[in-house]
PDB file of C-alpha atoms and ligand atoms in Angstrom:
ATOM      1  CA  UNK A   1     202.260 -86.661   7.947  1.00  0.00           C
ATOM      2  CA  UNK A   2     205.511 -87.447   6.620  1.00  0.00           C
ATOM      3  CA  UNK A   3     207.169 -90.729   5.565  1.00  0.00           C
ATOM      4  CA  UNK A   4     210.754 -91.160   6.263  1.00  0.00           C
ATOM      5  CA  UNK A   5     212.407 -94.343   5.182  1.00  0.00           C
ATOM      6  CA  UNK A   6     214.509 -96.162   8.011  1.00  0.00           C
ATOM      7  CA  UNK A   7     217.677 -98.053   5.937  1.00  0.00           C
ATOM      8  CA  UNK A   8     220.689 -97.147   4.823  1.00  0.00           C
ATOM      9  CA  UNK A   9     219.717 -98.961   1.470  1.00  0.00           C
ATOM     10  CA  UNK A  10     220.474 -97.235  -1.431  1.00  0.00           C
ATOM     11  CA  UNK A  11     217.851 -99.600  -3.380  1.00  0.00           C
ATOM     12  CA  UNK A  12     215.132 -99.167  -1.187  1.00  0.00           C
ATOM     13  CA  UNK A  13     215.483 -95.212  -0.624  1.00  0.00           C
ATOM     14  CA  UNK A  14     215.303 -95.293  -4.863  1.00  0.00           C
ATOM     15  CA  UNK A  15     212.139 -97.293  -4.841  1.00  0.00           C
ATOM     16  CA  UNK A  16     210.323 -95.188  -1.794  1.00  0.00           C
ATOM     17  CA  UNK A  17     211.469 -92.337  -3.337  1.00  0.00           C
ATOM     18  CA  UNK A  18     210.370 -93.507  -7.220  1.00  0.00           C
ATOM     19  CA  UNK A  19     207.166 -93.749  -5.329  1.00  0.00           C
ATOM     20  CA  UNK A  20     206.478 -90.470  -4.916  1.00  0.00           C
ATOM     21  CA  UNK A  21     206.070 -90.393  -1.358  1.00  0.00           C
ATOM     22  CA  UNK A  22     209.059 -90.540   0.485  1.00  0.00           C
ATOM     23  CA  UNK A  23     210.247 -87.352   2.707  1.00  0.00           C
ATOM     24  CA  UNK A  24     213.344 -88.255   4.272  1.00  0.00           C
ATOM     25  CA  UNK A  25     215.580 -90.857   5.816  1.00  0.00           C
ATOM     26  CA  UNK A  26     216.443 -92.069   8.558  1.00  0.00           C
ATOM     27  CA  UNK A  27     219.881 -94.373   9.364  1.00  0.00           C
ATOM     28  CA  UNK A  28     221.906 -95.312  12.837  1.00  0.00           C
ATOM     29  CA  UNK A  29     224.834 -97.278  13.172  1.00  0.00           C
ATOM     30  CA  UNK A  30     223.154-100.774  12.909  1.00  0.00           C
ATOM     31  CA  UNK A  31     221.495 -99.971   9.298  1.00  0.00           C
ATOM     32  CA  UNK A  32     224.797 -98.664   7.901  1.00  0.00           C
ATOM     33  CA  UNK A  33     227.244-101.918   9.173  1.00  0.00           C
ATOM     34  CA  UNK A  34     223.540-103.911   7.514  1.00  0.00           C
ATOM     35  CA  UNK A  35     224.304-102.268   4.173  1.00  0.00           C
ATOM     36  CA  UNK A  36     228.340-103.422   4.937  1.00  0.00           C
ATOM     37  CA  UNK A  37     229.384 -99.203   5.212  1.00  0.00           C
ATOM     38  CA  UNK A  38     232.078 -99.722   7.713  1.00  0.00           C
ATOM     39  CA  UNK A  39     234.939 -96.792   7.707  1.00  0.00           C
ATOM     40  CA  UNK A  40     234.515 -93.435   8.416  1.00  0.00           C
ATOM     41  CA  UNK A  41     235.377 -92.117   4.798  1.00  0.00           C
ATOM     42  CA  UNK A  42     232.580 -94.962   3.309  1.00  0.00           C
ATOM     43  CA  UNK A  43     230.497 -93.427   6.222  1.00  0.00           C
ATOM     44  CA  UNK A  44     230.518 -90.081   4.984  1.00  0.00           C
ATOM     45  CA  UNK A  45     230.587 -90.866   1.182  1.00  0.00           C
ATOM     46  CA  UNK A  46     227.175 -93.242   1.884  1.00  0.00           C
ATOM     47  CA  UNK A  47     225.338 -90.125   3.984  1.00  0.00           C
ATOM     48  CA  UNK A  48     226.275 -88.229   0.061  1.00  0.00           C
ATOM     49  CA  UNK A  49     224.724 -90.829  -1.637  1.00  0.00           C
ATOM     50  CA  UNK A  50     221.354 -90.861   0.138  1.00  0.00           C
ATOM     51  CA  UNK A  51     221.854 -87.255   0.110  1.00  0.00           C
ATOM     52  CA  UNK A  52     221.561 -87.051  -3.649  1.00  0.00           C
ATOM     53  CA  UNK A  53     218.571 -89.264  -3.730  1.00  0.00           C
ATOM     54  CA  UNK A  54     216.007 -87.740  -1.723  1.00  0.00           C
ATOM     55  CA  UNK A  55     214.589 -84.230  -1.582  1.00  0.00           C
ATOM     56  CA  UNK A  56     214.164 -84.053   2.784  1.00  0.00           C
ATOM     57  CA  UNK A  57     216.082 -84.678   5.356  1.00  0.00           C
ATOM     58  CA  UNK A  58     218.179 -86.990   6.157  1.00  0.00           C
ATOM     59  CA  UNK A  59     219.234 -88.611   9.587  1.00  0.00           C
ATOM     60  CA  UNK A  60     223.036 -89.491  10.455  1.00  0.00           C
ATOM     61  CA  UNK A  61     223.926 -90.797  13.970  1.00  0.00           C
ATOM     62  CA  UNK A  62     226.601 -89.726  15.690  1.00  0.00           C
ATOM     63  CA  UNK A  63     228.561 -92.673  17.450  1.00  0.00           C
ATOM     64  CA  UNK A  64     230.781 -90.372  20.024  1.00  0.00           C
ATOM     65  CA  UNK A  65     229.201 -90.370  23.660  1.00  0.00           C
ATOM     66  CA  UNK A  66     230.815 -87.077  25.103  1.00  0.00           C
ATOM     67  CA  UNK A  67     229.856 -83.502  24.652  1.00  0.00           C
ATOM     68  CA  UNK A  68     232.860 -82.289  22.782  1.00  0.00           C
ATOM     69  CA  UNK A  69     233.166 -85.520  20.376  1.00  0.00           C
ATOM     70  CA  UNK A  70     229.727 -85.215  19.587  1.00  0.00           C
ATOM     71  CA  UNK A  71     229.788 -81.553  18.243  1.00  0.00           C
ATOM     72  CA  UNK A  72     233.152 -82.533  16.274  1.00  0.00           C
ATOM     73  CA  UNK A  73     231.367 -85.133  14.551  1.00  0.00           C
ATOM     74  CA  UNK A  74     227.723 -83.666  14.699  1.00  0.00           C
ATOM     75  CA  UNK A  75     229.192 -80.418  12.779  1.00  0.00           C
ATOM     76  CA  UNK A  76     231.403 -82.597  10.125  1.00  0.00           C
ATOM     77  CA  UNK A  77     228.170 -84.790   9.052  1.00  0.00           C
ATOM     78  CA  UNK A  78     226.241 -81.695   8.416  1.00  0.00           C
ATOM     79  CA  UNK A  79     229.066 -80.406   6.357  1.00  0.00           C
ATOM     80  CA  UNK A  80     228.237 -83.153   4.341  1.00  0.00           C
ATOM     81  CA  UNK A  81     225.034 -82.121   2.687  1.00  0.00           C
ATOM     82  CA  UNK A  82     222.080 -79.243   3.593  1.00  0.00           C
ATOM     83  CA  UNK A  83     219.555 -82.426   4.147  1.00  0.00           C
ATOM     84  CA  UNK A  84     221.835 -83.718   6.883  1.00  0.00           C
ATOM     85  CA  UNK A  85     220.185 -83.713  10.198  1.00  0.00           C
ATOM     86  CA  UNK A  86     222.574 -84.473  13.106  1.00  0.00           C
ATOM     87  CA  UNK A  87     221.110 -87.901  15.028  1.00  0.00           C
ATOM     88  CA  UNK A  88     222.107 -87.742  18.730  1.00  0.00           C
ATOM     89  CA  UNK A  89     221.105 -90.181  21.413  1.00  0.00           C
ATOM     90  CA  UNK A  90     218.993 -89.566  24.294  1.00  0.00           C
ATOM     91  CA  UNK A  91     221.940 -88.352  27.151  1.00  0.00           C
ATOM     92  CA  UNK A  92     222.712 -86.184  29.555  1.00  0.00           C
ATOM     93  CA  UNK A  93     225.612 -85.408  27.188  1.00  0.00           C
ATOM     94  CA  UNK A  94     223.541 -85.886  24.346  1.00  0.00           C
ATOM     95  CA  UNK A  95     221.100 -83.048  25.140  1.00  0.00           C
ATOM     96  CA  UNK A  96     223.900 -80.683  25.845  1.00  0.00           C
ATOM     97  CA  UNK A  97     224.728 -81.409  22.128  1.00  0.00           C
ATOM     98  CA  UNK A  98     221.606 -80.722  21.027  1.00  0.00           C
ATOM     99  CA  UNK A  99     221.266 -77.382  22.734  1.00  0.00           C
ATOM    100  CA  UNK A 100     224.549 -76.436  21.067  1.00  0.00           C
ATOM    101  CA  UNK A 101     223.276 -77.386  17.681  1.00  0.00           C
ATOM    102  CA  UNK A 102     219.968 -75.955  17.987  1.00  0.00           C
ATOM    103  CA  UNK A 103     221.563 -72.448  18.670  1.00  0.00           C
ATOM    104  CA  UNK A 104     223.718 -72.840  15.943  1.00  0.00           C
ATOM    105  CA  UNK A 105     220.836 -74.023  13.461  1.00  0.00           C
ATOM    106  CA  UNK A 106     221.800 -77.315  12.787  1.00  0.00           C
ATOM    107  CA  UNK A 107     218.742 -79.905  12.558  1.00  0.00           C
ATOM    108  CA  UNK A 108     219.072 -82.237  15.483  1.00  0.00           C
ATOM    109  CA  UNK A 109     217.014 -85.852  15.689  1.00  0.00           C
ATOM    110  CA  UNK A 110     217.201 -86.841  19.518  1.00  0.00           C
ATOM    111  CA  UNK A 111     216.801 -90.795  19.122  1.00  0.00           C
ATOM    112  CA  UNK A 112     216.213 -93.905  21.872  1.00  0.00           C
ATOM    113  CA  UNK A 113     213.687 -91.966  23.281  1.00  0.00           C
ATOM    114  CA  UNK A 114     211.407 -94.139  25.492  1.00  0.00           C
ATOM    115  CA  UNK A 115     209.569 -91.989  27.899  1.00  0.00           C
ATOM    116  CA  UNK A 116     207.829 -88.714  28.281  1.00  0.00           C
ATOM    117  CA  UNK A 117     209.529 -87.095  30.251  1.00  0.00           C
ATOM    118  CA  UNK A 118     212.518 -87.767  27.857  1.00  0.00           C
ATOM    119  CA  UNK A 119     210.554 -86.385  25.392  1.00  0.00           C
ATOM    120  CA  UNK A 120     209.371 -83.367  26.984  1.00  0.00           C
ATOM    121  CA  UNK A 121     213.655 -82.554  27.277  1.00  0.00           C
ATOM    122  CA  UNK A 122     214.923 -83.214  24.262  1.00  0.00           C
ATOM    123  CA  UNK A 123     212.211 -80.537  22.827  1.00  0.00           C
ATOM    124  CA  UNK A 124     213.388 -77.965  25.619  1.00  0.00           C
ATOM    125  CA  UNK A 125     216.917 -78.831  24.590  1.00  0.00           C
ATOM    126  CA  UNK A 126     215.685 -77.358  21.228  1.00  0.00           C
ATOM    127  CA  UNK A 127     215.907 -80.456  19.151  1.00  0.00           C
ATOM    128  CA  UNK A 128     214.333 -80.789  15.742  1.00  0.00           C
ATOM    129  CA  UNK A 129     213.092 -84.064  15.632  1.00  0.00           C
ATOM    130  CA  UNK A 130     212.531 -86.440  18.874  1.00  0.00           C
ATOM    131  CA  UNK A 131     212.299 -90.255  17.910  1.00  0.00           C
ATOM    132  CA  UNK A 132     210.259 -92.771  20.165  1.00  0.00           C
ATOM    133  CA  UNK A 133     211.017 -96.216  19.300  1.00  0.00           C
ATOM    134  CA  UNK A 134     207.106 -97.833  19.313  1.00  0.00           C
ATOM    135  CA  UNK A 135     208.381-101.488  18.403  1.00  0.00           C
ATOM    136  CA  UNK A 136     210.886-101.688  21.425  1.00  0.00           C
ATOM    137  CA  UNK A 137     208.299-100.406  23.645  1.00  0.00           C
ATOM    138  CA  UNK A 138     205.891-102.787  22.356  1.00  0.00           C
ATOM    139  CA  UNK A 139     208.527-105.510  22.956  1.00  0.00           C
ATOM    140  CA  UNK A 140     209.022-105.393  26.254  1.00  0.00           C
ATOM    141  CA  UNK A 141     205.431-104.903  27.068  1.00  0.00           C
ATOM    142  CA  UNK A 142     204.794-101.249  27.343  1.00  0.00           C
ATOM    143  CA  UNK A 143     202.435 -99.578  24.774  1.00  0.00           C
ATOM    144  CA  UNK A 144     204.607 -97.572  22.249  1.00  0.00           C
ATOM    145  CA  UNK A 145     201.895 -96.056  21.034  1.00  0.00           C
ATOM    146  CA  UNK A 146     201.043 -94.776  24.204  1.00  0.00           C
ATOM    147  CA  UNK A 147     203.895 -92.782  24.345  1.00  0.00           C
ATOM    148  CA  UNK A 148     203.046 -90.918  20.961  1.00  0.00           C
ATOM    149  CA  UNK A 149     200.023 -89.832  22.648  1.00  0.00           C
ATOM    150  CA  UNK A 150     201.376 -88.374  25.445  1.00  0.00           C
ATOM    151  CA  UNK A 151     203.860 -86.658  23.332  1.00  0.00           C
ATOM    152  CA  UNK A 152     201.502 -84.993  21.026  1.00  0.00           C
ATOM    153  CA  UNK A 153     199.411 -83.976  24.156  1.00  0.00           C
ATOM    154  CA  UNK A 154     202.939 -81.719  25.609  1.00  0.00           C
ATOM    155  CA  UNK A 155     204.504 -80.570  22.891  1.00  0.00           C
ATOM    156  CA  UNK A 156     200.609 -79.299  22.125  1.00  0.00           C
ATOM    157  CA  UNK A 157     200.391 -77.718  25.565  1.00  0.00           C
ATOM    158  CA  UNK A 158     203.410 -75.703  24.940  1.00  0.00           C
ATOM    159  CA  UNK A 159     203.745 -75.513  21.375  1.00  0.00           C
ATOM    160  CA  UNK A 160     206.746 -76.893  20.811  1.00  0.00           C
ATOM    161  CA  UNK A 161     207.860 -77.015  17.500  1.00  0.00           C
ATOM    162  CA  UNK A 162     209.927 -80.163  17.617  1.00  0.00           C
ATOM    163  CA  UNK A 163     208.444 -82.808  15.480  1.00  0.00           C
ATOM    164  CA  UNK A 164     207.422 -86.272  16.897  1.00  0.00           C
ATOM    165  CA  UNK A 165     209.470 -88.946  14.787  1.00  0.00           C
ATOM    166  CA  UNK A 166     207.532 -92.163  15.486  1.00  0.00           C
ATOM    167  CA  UNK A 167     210.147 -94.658  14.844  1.00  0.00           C
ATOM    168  CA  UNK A 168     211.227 -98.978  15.371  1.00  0.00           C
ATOM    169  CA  UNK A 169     207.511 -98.523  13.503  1.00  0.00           C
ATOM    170  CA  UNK A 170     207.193-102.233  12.591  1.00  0.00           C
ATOM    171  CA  UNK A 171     203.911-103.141  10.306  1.00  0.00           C
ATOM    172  CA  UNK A 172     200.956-101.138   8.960  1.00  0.00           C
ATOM    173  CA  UNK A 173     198.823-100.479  11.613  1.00  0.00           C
ATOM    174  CA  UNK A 174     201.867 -98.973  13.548  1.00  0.00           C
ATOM    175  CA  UNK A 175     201.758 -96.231  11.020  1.00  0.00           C
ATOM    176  CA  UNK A 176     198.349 -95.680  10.985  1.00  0.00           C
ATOM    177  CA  UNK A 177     198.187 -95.339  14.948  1.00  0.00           C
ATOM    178  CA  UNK A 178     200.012 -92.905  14.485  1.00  0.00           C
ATOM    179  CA  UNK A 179     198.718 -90.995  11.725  1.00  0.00           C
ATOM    180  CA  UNK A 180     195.441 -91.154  14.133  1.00  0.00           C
ATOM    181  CA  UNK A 181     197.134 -89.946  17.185  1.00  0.00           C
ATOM    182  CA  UNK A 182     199.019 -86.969  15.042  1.00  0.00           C
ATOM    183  CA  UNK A 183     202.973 -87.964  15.052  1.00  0.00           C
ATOM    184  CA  UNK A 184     204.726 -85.434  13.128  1.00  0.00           C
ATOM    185  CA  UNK A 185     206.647 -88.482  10.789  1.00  0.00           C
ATOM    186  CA  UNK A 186     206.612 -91.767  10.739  1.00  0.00           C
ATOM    187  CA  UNK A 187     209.957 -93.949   9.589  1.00  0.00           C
ATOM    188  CA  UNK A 188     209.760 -97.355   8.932  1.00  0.00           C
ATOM    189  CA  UNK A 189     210.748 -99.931   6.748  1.00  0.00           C
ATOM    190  CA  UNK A 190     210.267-100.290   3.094  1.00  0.00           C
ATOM    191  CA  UNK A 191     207.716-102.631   3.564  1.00  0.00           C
ATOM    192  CA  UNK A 192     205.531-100.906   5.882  1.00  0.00           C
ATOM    193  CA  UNK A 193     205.281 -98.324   3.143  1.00  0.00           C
ATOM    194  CA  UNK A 194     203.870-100.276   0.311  1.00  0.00           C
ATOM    195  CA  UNK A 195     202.444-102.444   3.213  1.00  0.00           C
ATOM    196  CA  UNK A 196     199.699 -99.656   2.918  1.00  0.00           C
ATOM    197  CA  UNK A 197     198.745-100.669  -0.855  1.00  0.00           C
ATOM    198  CA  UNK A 198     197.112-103.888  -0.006  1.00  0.00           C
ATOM    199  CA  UNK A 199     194.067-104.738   0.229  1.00  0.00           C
ATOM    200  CA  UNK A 200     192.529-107.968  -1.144  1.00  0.00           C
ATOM    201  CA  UNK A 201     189.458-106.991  -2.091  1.00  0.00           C
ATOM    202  CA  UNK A 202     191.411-104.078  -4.430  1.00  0.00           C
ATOM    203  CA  UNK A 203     193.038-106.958  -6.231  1.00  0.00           C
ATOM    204  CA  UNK A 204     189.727-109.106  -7.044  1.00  0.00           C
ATOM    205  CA  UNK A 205     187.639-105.572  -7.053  1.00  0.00           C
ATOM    206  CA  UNK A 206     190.791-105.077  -9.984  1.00  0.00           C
ATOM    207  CA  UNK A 207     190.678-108.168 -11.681  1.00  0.00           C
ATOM    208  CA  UNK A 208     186.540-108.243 -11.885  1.00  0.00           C
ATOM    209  CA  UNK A 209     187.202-104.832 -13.577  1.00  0.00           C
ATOM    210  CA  UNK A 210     189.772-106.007 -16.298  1.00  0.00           C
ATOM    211  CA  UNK A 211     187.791-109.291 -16.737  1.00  0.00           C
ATOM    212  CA  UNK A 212     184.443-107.692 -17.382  1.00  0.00           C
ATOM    213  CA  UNK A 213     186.308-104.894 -20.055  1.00  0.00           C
ATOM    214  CA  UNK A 214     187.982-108.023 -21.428  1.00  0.00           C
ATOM    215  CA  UNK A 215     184.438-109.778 -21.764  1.00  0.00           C
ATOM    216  CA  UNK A 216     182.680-106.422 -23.409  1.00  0.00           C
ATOM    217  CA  UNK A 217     185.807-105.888 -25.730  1.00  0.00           C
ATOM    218  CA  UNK A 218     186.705-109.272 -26.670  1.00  0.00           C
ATOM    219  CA  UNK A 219     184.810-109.299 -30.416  1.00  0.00           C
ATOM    220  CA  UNK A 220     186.023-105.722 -31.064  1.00  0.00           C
ATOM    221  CA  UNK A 221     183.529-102.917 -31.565  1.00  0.00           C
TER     222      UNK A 221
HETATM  223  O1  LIG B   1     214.185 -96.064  13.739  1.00  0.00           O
HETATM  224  C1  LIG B   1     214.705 -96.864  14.738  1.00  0.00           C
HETATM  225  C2  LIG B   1     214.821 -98.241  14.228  1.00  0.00           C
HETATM  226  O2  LIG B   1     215.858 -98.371  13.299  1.00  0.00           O
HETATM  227  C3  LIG B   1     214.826 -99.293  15.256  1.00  0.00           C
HETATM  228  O3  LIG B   1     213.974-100.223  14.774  1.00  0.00           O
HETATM  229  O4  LIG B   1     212.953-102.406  14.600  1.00  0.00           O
HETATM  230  O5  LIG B   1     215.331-102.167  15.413  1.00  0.00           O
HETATM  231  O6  LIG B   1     213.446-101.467  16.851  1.00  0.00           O
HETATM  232  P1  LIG B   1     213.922-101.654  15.453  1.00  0.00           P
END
């Protein structure tokens, strides 16, 4: 399973990726005007800068609706960088987009995906990664993680090779729902990433541990 990081942080893409275990990124309009990246040349420069952190891929939405805006935009943020993957919202216009991209080779992430059958297009449309937001499901009372299900179940059936980007993944046991139901990649938070260290009884089990070595070695020997 892979761990993307969803911020446009350049702090907390450092410390996930210091971490050893960070394999992407993943950004949309809201998490760049967070960080205070407004402009399109600050835009572009920022995508660079996460660029040179990380090793995977990395996300960057697209904010034109039509077709022909889309591909003008989709094609200059993957000039920006070999990691780039071009983010593209869930539309009728959208999916033409990321038919045009996939025959062209350019790594498409179809996001604000919140059905099946949404799903199921966006991988015949040819896109790399297809993004269910969990959290907003869960929010207005539909089971997010339901959806992941169903999504590994088609793309199994046909063998798709689009890859299931669980995402809006809010706390812990978001991520490991879906590490148990077999989404491709999960992006969340920083938090939900060292969310997975804790445990209490690691910290006592820890400090019995030290204590007792303290104890044995405290006269030398
Ligand atoms: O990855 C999508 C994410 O940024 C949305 O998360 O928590 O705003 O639903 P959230």
């Amino acid at each position: 399973m892979k761990f993307f990081i969803d911020t446009a942080n350049l702090n907390e893409i450092r410390e996930a990726h210091e971490l050893g275990v960070l394999d992407g990124v993943t950004t949309n309009p809201t998490l760049m005007a967070k960080e205070g990246i407004t402009g399109k040349n600050n835009i572009l420069s920022h995508y660079k800068s996460v660029c040179d952190i990380v090793t995977g891929d990395v996300s960057a939405e697209v904010i034109a609706t039509d077709f022909k805006e889309m591909v003008r935009e989709g094609e200059e943020l993957a000039e920006i960088d070999g990691k780039i993957v071009v983010k593209v919202p869930m539309t009728r216009d959208g999916i033409k987009a990321i038919k045009y991209f996939s025959d062209r080779e350019i790594k498409t992430n179809c996001t604000l995906v919140f059905s099946a059958g949404q799903a199921l297009l966006a991988a015949k449309a040819g896109a790399s990664y297809v993004s269910p937001f969990i959290g907003r499901l869960d929010d207005v009372s539909t089971d997010g993680l339901a959806l992941i299900e169903q999504m590994v179940l088609i793309y199994n059936n046909y063998g798709f090779e689009t890859e299931i980007l669980a995402a809006s993944v809010r706390h812990v046991m978001h991520l490991v729902q879906c590490a148990e139901l077999g989404a491709d990649v999960v992006t969340c938070p920083l938090k939900v990433i060292t969310g997975l260290l804790k445990h209490p009884l690691t910290d006592s089990g820890l400090e019995q541990f030290l204590a007792d070595y303290r104890k044995g070695n405290a006269h030398g020997g």
